[in-house]
Structure formats: structure tokens, C-alpha cells
Amino acid sequence: MTRGRRVHGTAWLMVLLTAVAGWVDAVAYVRDGEVFVANQTGNAVFLAVQIAERAAPGVSHIRVTVGDDAFGPLASLIGFCLGVAASVLPLRRARRRGDTTPPWHLLAIEALMLAAVVLLAGTPREIRLALAAAAMGLQSVYAAGVAMRGVTTTTLTGTLVALISTLADDPGRRARQAMLLLSGVWIAYTVGAWGGAAAGLTWSIGTAHGLAALAAGAAAFAVWREAAAKT
């Protein structure tokens, strides 16, 4: 496989993973009390607002509510951190083998975690949120290992910064290719979120997460097949 085809394939993989993040974020938001599982910045804001509602003088007159309680956002934050921590062992093994690319096992574990949400759809929402967030933590580590500028797959702020700065800095061919990728990432998250919201409002939680697990599993298989072709 040539380097150009490999880069092209990796770019499409990042777009797919970003769509998965948008999907599960929207499902969690519409079905589990306005909580994110990929975008942890939003959960930090939700927690801060809830603390302010309970502690700030006079806030009861404003009544700005972002959810029923703090347990959902907190479970998501903890799950995300555990997912990142769980990636340490596969990454360490890959480095010992001299492999500089993130291992496909990360995406396989992500798919299994999303599949676990399907099996545990009837459990308290905190369990589902923690599992889905852990899957997104693993995905974030994988994307960081790929190291495409502005593409984290789970947040869009860095993508927006990279897109606008690239547009302003360099109008050349390489910049246009980068802008095409970054625009695709943005659109993928948005379309994924739209699909996830529609699925979350009409389908069961298990079905919605099952589709996300299949997409993550397909991504893991694609990375595994590419790695196997090199050996």
C-alpha cells in the first residue's frame, strides 16, 4: 500500500470515528438527561452550572437548569478518564514492538464497550454513560496517536481553530486538502449527531448504541487489515 493511499484511508477513518462520536453524544443527550459522552467540555460546564445553582446567592430566582442532577455528567467524566487509562497497556505493548502507530485493539475495545451498552440498556443511566464515555476516551487516545492536525474525533473546537487558521495562513494545494478533511470532520460530527438524535428519539438505547458499536468495529477491522497487510 502506498503512503498516499494509507493517508487517504486514515483520513476517512477519522471522519468515520468523528461521526460515531457525534452519534453517541446525541443519543446520550436526548436519552440520558442532557449529558455528553464524547464532548467532556460540555459536561464540565454542566457540572459548574449545577454547582452555581446550589451555591450562588440568589441563583434560585434565575432557575437555569441543565439537567436533573450532577451524577450523569460526573459518571461520563469518570468513564472517559478510565477509558483513557485503559489505553495505556495496548499503547505500551505497541511501543515495545517498535510500532509508532496506535494499535487497532483500542478501536476493538471501544466497539466492545459500546456493545456492552446494548446489553446493559436497562441499567441505571450512569452505567451506560460511563461505558459510552470510556469508549470515547479510547477513541480520543487513538486519534491522538494518529496525530492529524485539528482532528481529535471527539471535540470540534480544535477542528474549527485548525480549519480557520489553515484557511487564513496558506491558500495552497496542501492547505486545500487539509481544509477538505477538516470540513469533512465537522460535517461528520454534525451529521452523526443529527442521526444519533433521531435514533435516540425513535429507537431503543440498545439499538442506537448497537449501530455505533458496529461502526467502531468496522473501523477496528479496517485498521487490523491494514496492519496485517504490512506483516
mmCIF file of C-alpha atoms in Angstrom:
data_model
loop_
_atom_site.group_PDB
_atom_site.id
_atom_site.type_symbol
_atom_site.label_atom_id
_atom_site.label_comp_id
_atom_site.label_asym_id
_atom_site.label_seq_id
_atom_site.Cartn_x
_atom_site.Cartn_y
_atom_site.Cartn_z
ATOM 1 C CA MET A 1 0.000 0.000 0.000
ATOM 2 C CA THR A 2 1.401 3.401 -0.945
ATOM 3 C CA ARG A 3 1.783 6.183 1.551
ATOM 4 C CA GLY A 4 -0.776 8.329 -0.298
ATOM 5 C CA ARG A 5 -3.425 5.630 -0.142
ATOM 6 C CA ARG A 6 -2.623 4.977 3.525
ATOM 7 C CA VAL A 7 -3.031 8.663 4.429
ATOM 8 C CA HIS A 8 -6.251 8.845 2.432
ATOM 9 C CA GLY A 9 -7.619 5.778 4.209
ATOM 10 C CA THR A 10 -6.653 7.129 7.618
ATOM 11 C CA ALA A 11 -8.414 10.406 6.854
ATOM 12 C CA TRP A 12 -11.633 8.591 6.037
ATOM 13 C CA LEU A 13 -11.230 6.547 9.220
ATOM 14 C CA MET A 14 -11.010 9.728 11.267
ATOM 15 C CA VAL A 15 -14.148 11.047 9.590
ATOM 16 C CA LEU A 16 -15.994 7.821 10.462
ATOM 17 C CA LEU A 17 -14.864 7.920 14.092
ATOM 18 C CA THR A 18 -15.934 11.556 14.372
ATOM 19 C CA ALA A 19 -19.387 10.611 13.120
ATOM 20 C CA VAL A 20 -19.529 7.870 15.777
ATOM 21 C CA ALA A 21 -18.686 10.448 18.451
ATOM 22 C CA GLY A 22 -21.423 12.787 17.240
ATOM 23 C CA TRP A 23 -23.879 9.894 17.198
ATOM 24 C CA VAL A 24 -23.258 8.689 20.761
ATOM 25 C CA ASP A 25 -23.087 12.263 22.080
ATOM 26 C CA ALA A 26 -26.544 12.996 20.687
ATOM 27 C CA VAL A 27 -28.016 9.701 21.891
ATOM 28 C CA ALA A 28 -26.769 10.390 25.417
ATOM 29 C CA TYR A 29 -28.029 13.968 25.304
ATOM 30 C CA VAL A 30 -31.591 13.149 24.260
ATOM 31 C CA ARG A 31 -31.983 9.915 26.253
ATOM 32 C CA ASP A 32 -29.859 10.290 29.370
ATOM 33 C CA GLY A 33 -30.576 13.724 30.764
ATOM 34 C CA GLU A 34 -28.605 16.173 28.606
ATOM 35 C CA VAL A 35 -25.192 14.595 29.131
ATOM 36 C CA PHE A 36 -22.333 14.243 26.647
ATOM 37 C CA VAL A 37 -20.092 11.190 26.435
ATOM 38 C CA ALA A 38 -17.518 12.483 23.926
ATOM 39 C CA ASN A 39 -17.531 16.244 24.484
ATOM 40 C CA GLN A 40 -16.340 16.417 28.079
ATOM 41 C CA THR A 41 -16.057 20.213 27.975
ATOM 42 C CA GLY A 42 -19.840 20.326 27.914
ATOM 43 C CA ASN A 43 -20.049 18.107 30.985
ATOM 44 C CA ALA A 44 -17.627 20.359 32.849
ATOM 45 C CA VAL A 45 -19.892 23.314 32.079
ATOM 46 C CA PHE A 46 -22.990 21.377 33.167
ATOM 47 C CA LEU A 47 -21.360 20.477 36.480
ATOM 48 C CA ALA A 48 -20.227 24.061 37.061
ATOM 49 C CA VAL A 49 -23.716 25.417 36.361
ATOM 50 C CA GLN A 50 -25.287 22.915 38.742
ATOM 51 C CA ILE A 51 -22.814 23.853 41.460
ATOM 52 C CA ALA A 52 -23.645 27.514 40.886
ATOM 53 C CA GLU A 53 -27.376 26.803 41.100
ATOM 54 C CA ARG A 54 -26.900 25.249 44.505
ATOM 55 C CA ALA A 55 -24.276 27.563 45.947
ATOM 56 C CA ALA A 56 -24.523 31.022 44.383
ATOM 57 C CA PRO A 57 -26.602 33.588 46.299
ATOM 58 C CA GLY A 58 -29.862 34.479 44.582
ATOM 59 C CA VAL A 59 -29.492 31.897 41.855
ATOM 60 C CA SER A 60 -32.832 30.336 42.756
ATOM 61 C CA HIS A 61 -34.514 33.362 41.203
ATOM 62 C CA ILE A 62 -32.930 32.623 37.828
ATOM 63 C CA ARG A 63 -33.626 28.884 37.623
ATOM 64 C CA VAL A 64 -31.188 27.951 34.890
ATOM 65 C CA THR A 65 -31.349 24.162 34.771
ATOM 66 C CA VAL A 66 -29.171 21.891 32.638
ATOM 67 C CA GLY A 67 -30.223 18.512 33.987
ATOM 68 C CA ASP A 68 -31.743 16.672 36.895
ATOM 69 C CA ASP A 69 -28.528 16.121 38.839
ATOM 70 C CA ALA A 70 -24.757 16.017 38.639
ATOM 71 C CA PHE A 71 -24.424 12.227 38.610
ATOM 72 C CA GLY A 72 -24.795 11.853 34.847
ATOM 73 C CA PRO A 73 -22.080 14.344 33.825
ATOM 74 C CA LEU A 74 -19.836 13.063 36.626
ATOM 75 C CA ALA A 75 -20.257 9.434 35.543
ATOM 76 C CA SER A 76 -19.394 10.439 31.990
ATOM 77 C CA LEU A 77 -16.273 12.317 33.067
ATOM 78 C CA ILE A 78 -15.076 9.418 35.204
ATOM 79 C CA GLY A 79 -15.803 6.905 32.453
ATOM 80 C CA PHE A 80 -13.905 8.974 29.897
ATOM 81 C CA CYS A 81 -10.863 9.155 32.175
ATOM 82 C CA LEU A 82 -10.992 5.401 32.778
ATOM 83 C CA GLY A 83 -11.151 4.822 29.037
ATOM 84 C CA VAL A 84 -8.031 6.907 28.537
ATOM 85 C CA ALA A 85 -6.308 4.992 31.337
ATOM 86 C CA ALA A 86 -7.337 1.660 29.789
ATOM 87 C CA SER A 87 -5.460 2.581 26.622
ATOM 88 C CA VAL A 88 -2.103 2.598 28.427
ATOM 89 C CA LEU A 89 -1.458 -1.162 28.234
ATOM 90 C CA PRO A 90 -2.153 -1.589 24.479
ATOM 91 C CA LEU A 91 -0.073 1.514 23.724
ATOM 92 C CA ARG A 92 2.801 0.282 25.875
ATOM 93 C CA ARG A 93 2.817 -3.082 24.114
ATOM 94 C CA ALA A 94 2.776 -1.377 20.717
ATOM 95 C CA ARG A 95 5.750 0.797 21.639
ATOM 96 C CA ARG A 96 7.707 -2.237 22.846
ATOM 97 C CA ARG A 97 7.206 -3.783 19.415
ATOM 98 C CA GLY A 98 8.511 -0.591 17.852
ATOM 99 C CA ASP A 99 5.133 0.304 16.359
ATOM 100 C CA THR A 100 4.653 4.068 16.263
ATOM 101 C CA THR A 101 1.010 3.912 15.164
ATOM 102 C CA PRO A 102 -1.821 3.381 17.665
ATOM 103 C CA PRO A 103 -2.934 -0.282 17.814
ATOM 104 C CA TRP A 104 -6.228 -1.451 16.372
ATOM 105 C CA HIS A 105 -7.017 -3.016 19.757
ATOM 106 C CA LEU A 106 -8.082 0.420 21.019
ATOM 107 C CA LEU A 107 -10.891 0.585 18.482
ATOM 108 C CA ALA A 108 -11.813 -3.044 19.125
ATOM 109 C CA ILE A 109 -12.162 -2.345 22.847
ATOM 110 C CA GLU A 110 -14.199 0.756 22.008
ATOM 111 C CA ALA A 111 -16.574 -1.366 19.942
ATOM 112 C CA LEU A 112 -16.904 -3.870 22.798
ATOM 113 C CA MET A 113 -17.695 -1.105 25.279
ATOM 114 C CA LEU A 114 -20.396 0.300 23.026
ATOM 115 C CA ALA A 115 -21.752 -3.219 22.570
ATOM 116 C CA ALA A 116 -21.827 -3.564 26.363
ATOM 117 C CA VAL A 117 -24.175 -0.576 26.475
ATOM 118 C CA VAL A 118 -26.551 -2.601 24.295
ATOM 119 C CA LEU A 119 -26.532 -5.440 26.830
ATOM 120 C CA LEU A 120 -26.897 -3.045 29.766
ATOM 121 C CA ALA A 121 -29.541 -0.799 28.216
ATOM 122 C CA GLY A 122 -31.894 -1.405 31.133
ATOM 123 C CA THR A 123 -29.385 -0.472 33.834
ATOM 124 C CA PRO A 124 -29.127 2.956 35.515
ATOM 125 C CA ARG A 125 -28.068 5.673 33.086
ATOM 126 C CA GLU A 126 -24.820 6.319 34.957
ATOM 127 C CA ILE A 127 -23.538 2.867 33.957
ATOM 128 C CA ARG A 128 -24.447 3.411 30.312
ATOM 129 C CA LEU A 129 -22.916 6.871 30.298
ATOM 130 C CA ALA A 130 -19.688 5.679 31.899
ATOM 131 C CA LEU A 131 -19.292 2.849 29.377
ATOM 132 C CA ALA A 132 -20.010 5.025 26.344
ATOM 133 C CA ALA A 133 -17.700 7.742 27.664
ATOM 134 C CA ALA A 134 -14.943 5.184 28.282
ATOM 135 C CA ALA A 135 -15.289 4.134 24.648
ATOM 136 C CA MET A 136 -14.861 7.756 23.584
ATOM 137 C CA GLY A 137 -11.800 8.067 25.822
ATOM 138 C CA LEU A 138 -10.195 5.160 23.978
ATOM 139 C CA GLN A 139 -11.131 6.717 20.650
ATOM 140 C CA SER A 140 -9.573 10.029 21.688
ATOM 141 C CA VAL A 141 -6.286 8.306 22.515
ATOM 142 C CA TYR A 142 -6.338 6.520 19.168
ATOM 143 C CA ALA A 143 -6.901 9.810 17.333
ATOM 144 C CA ALA A 144 -4.100 11.455 19.316
ATOM 145 C CA GLY A 145 -1.794 8.655 18.176
ATOM 146 C CA VAL A 146 -2.756 9.223 14.543
ATOM 147 C CA ALA A 147 -1.916 12.903 15.108
ATOM 148 C CA MET A 148 -3.810 14.599 12.302
ATOM 149 C CA ARG A 149 -3.826 18.329 12.955
ATOM 150 C CA GLY A 150 -7.189 19.512 14.253
ATOM 151 C CA VAL A 151 -8.741 16.018 14.264
ATOM 152 C CA THR A 152 -9.457 14.665 17.740
ATOM 153 C CA THR A 153 -12.714 12.927 16.649
ATOM 154 C CA THR A 154 -14.459 13.718 19.953
ATOM 155 C CA THR A 155 -14.379 17.531 20.039
ATOM 156 C CA LEU A 156 -14.720 20.185 17.345
ATOM 157 C CA THR A 157 -13.113 23.274 18.882
ATOM 158 C CA GLY A 158 -9.625 22.290 17.747
ATOM 159 C CA THR A 159 -11.016 21.362 14.342
ATOM 160 C CA LEU A 160 -12.524 24.819 13.956
ATOM 161 C CA VAL A 161 -9.266 26.506 15.003
ATOM 162 C CA ALA A 162 -7.250 24.400 12.547
ATOM 163 C CA LEU A 163 -9.743 24.999 9.738
ATOM 164 C CA ILE A 164 -9.834 28.783 10.051
ATOM 165 C CA SER A 165 -6.100 29.179 10.697
ATOM 166 C CA THR A 166 -5.250 26.984 7.698
ATOM 167 C CA LEU A 167 -7.586 28.990 5.502
ATOM 168 C CA ALA A 168 -6.035 32.273 6.627
ATOM 169 C CA ASP A 169 -2.417 31.118 6.526
ATOM 170 C CA ASP A 170 -1.936 29.138 3.315
ATOM 171 C CA PRO A 171 -4.194 29.044 0.247
ATOM 172 C CA GLY A 172 -2.059 26.364 -1.468
ATOM 173 C CA ARG A 173 -2.977 22.850 -2.583
ATOM 174 C CA ARG A 174 -1.924 21.129 0.643
ATOM 175 C CA ALA A 175 -3.950 23.642 2.622
ATOM 176 C CA ARG A 176 -6.992 22.943 0.467
ATOM 177 C CA GLN A 177 -6.618 19.225 1.140
ATOM 178 C CA ALA A 178 -6.363 19.889 4.866
ATOM 179 C CA MET A 179 -9.425 22.132 4.759
ATOM 180 C CA LEU A 180 -11.347 19.431 2.905
ATOM 181 C CA LEU A 181 -10.516 16.927 5.648
ATOM 182 C CA LEU A 182 -11.328 19.342 8.468
ATOM 183 C CA SER A 183 -14.605 20.333 6.828
ATOM 184 C CA GLY A 184 -15.430 16.653 6.411
ATOM 185 C CA VAL A 185 -14.732 16.060 10.091
ATOM 186 C CA TRP A 186 -17.021 18.918 11.095
ATOM 187 C CA ILE A 187 -19.795 17.709 8.804
ATOM 188 C CA ALA A 188 -19.350 14.126 10.017
ATOM 189 C CA TYR A 189 -19.843 15.088 13.649
ATOM 190 C CA THR A 190 -22.883 17.201 12.777
ATOM 191 C CA VAL A 191 -24.487 14.519 10.622
ATOM 192 C CA GLY A 192 -23.637 11.878 13.214
ATOM 193 C CA ALA A 193 -25.246 13.996 15.925
ATOM 194 C CA TRP A 194 -28.337 14.500 13.796
ATOM 195 C CA GLY A 195 -28.609 10.776 13.187
ATOM 196 C CA GLY A 196 -27.952 9.991 16.838
ATOM 197 C CA ALA A 197 -30.609 12.432 18.000
ATOM 198 C CA ALA A 198 -33.152 10.977 15.582
ATOM 199 C CA ALA A 199 -32.226 7.435 16.622
ATOM 200 C CA GLY A 200 -32.309 8.289 20.303
ATOM 201 C CA LEU A 201 -35.767 9.799 19.994
ATOM 202 C CA THR A 202 -37.269 6.951 17.974
ATOM 203 C CA TRP A 203 -35.293 3.779 18.693
ATOM 204 C CA SER A 204 -34.229 1.978 21.842
ATOM 205 C CA ILE A 205 -30.959 2.893 23.525
ATOM 206 C CA GLY A 206 -29.648 -0.576 22.747
ATOM 207 C CA THR A 207 -30.340 -0.255 19.027
ATOM 208 C CA ALA A 208 -28.760 3.200 18.828
ATOM 209 C CA HIS A 209 -25.588 2.081 20.576
ATOM 210 C CA GLY A 210 -25.533 -1.158 18.618
ATOM 211 C CA LEU A 211 -25.127 0.783 15.376
ATOM 212 C CA ALA A 212 -22.303 2.806 16.928
ATOM 213 C CA ALA A 213 -20.624 -0.421 18.047
ATOM 214 C CA LEU A 214 -20.847 -1.810 14.511
ATOM 215 C CA ALA A 215 -19.243 1.333 13.086
ATOM 216 C CA ALA A 216 -16.425 1.224 15.635
ATOM 217 C CA GLY A 217 -15.965 -2.476 14.950
ATOM 218 C CA ALA A 218 -15.712 -1.787 11.221
ATOM 219 C CA ALA A 219 -13.049 0.832 11.931
ATOM 220 C CA ALA A 220 -11.098 -1.639 14.081
ATOM 221 C CA PHE A 221 -11.293 -4.264 11.341
ATOM 222 C CA ALA A 222 -10.030 -1.803 8.728
ATOM 223 C CA VAL A 223 -7.030 -0.879 10.881
ATOM 224 C CA TRP A 224 -6.315 -4.542 11.671
ATOM 225 C CA ARG A 225 -6.458 -5.483 7.987
ATOM 226 C CA GLU A 226 -4.029 -2.707 7.096
ATOM 227 C CA ALA A 227 -1.656 -3.790 9.873
ATOM 228 C CA ALA A 228 -1.876 -7.433 8.757
ATOM 229 C CA ALA A 229 -1.045 -6.435 5.187
ATOM 230 C CA LYS A 230 2.228 -4.906 6.370
ATOM 231 C CA THR A 231 3.421 -8.121 8.021
#
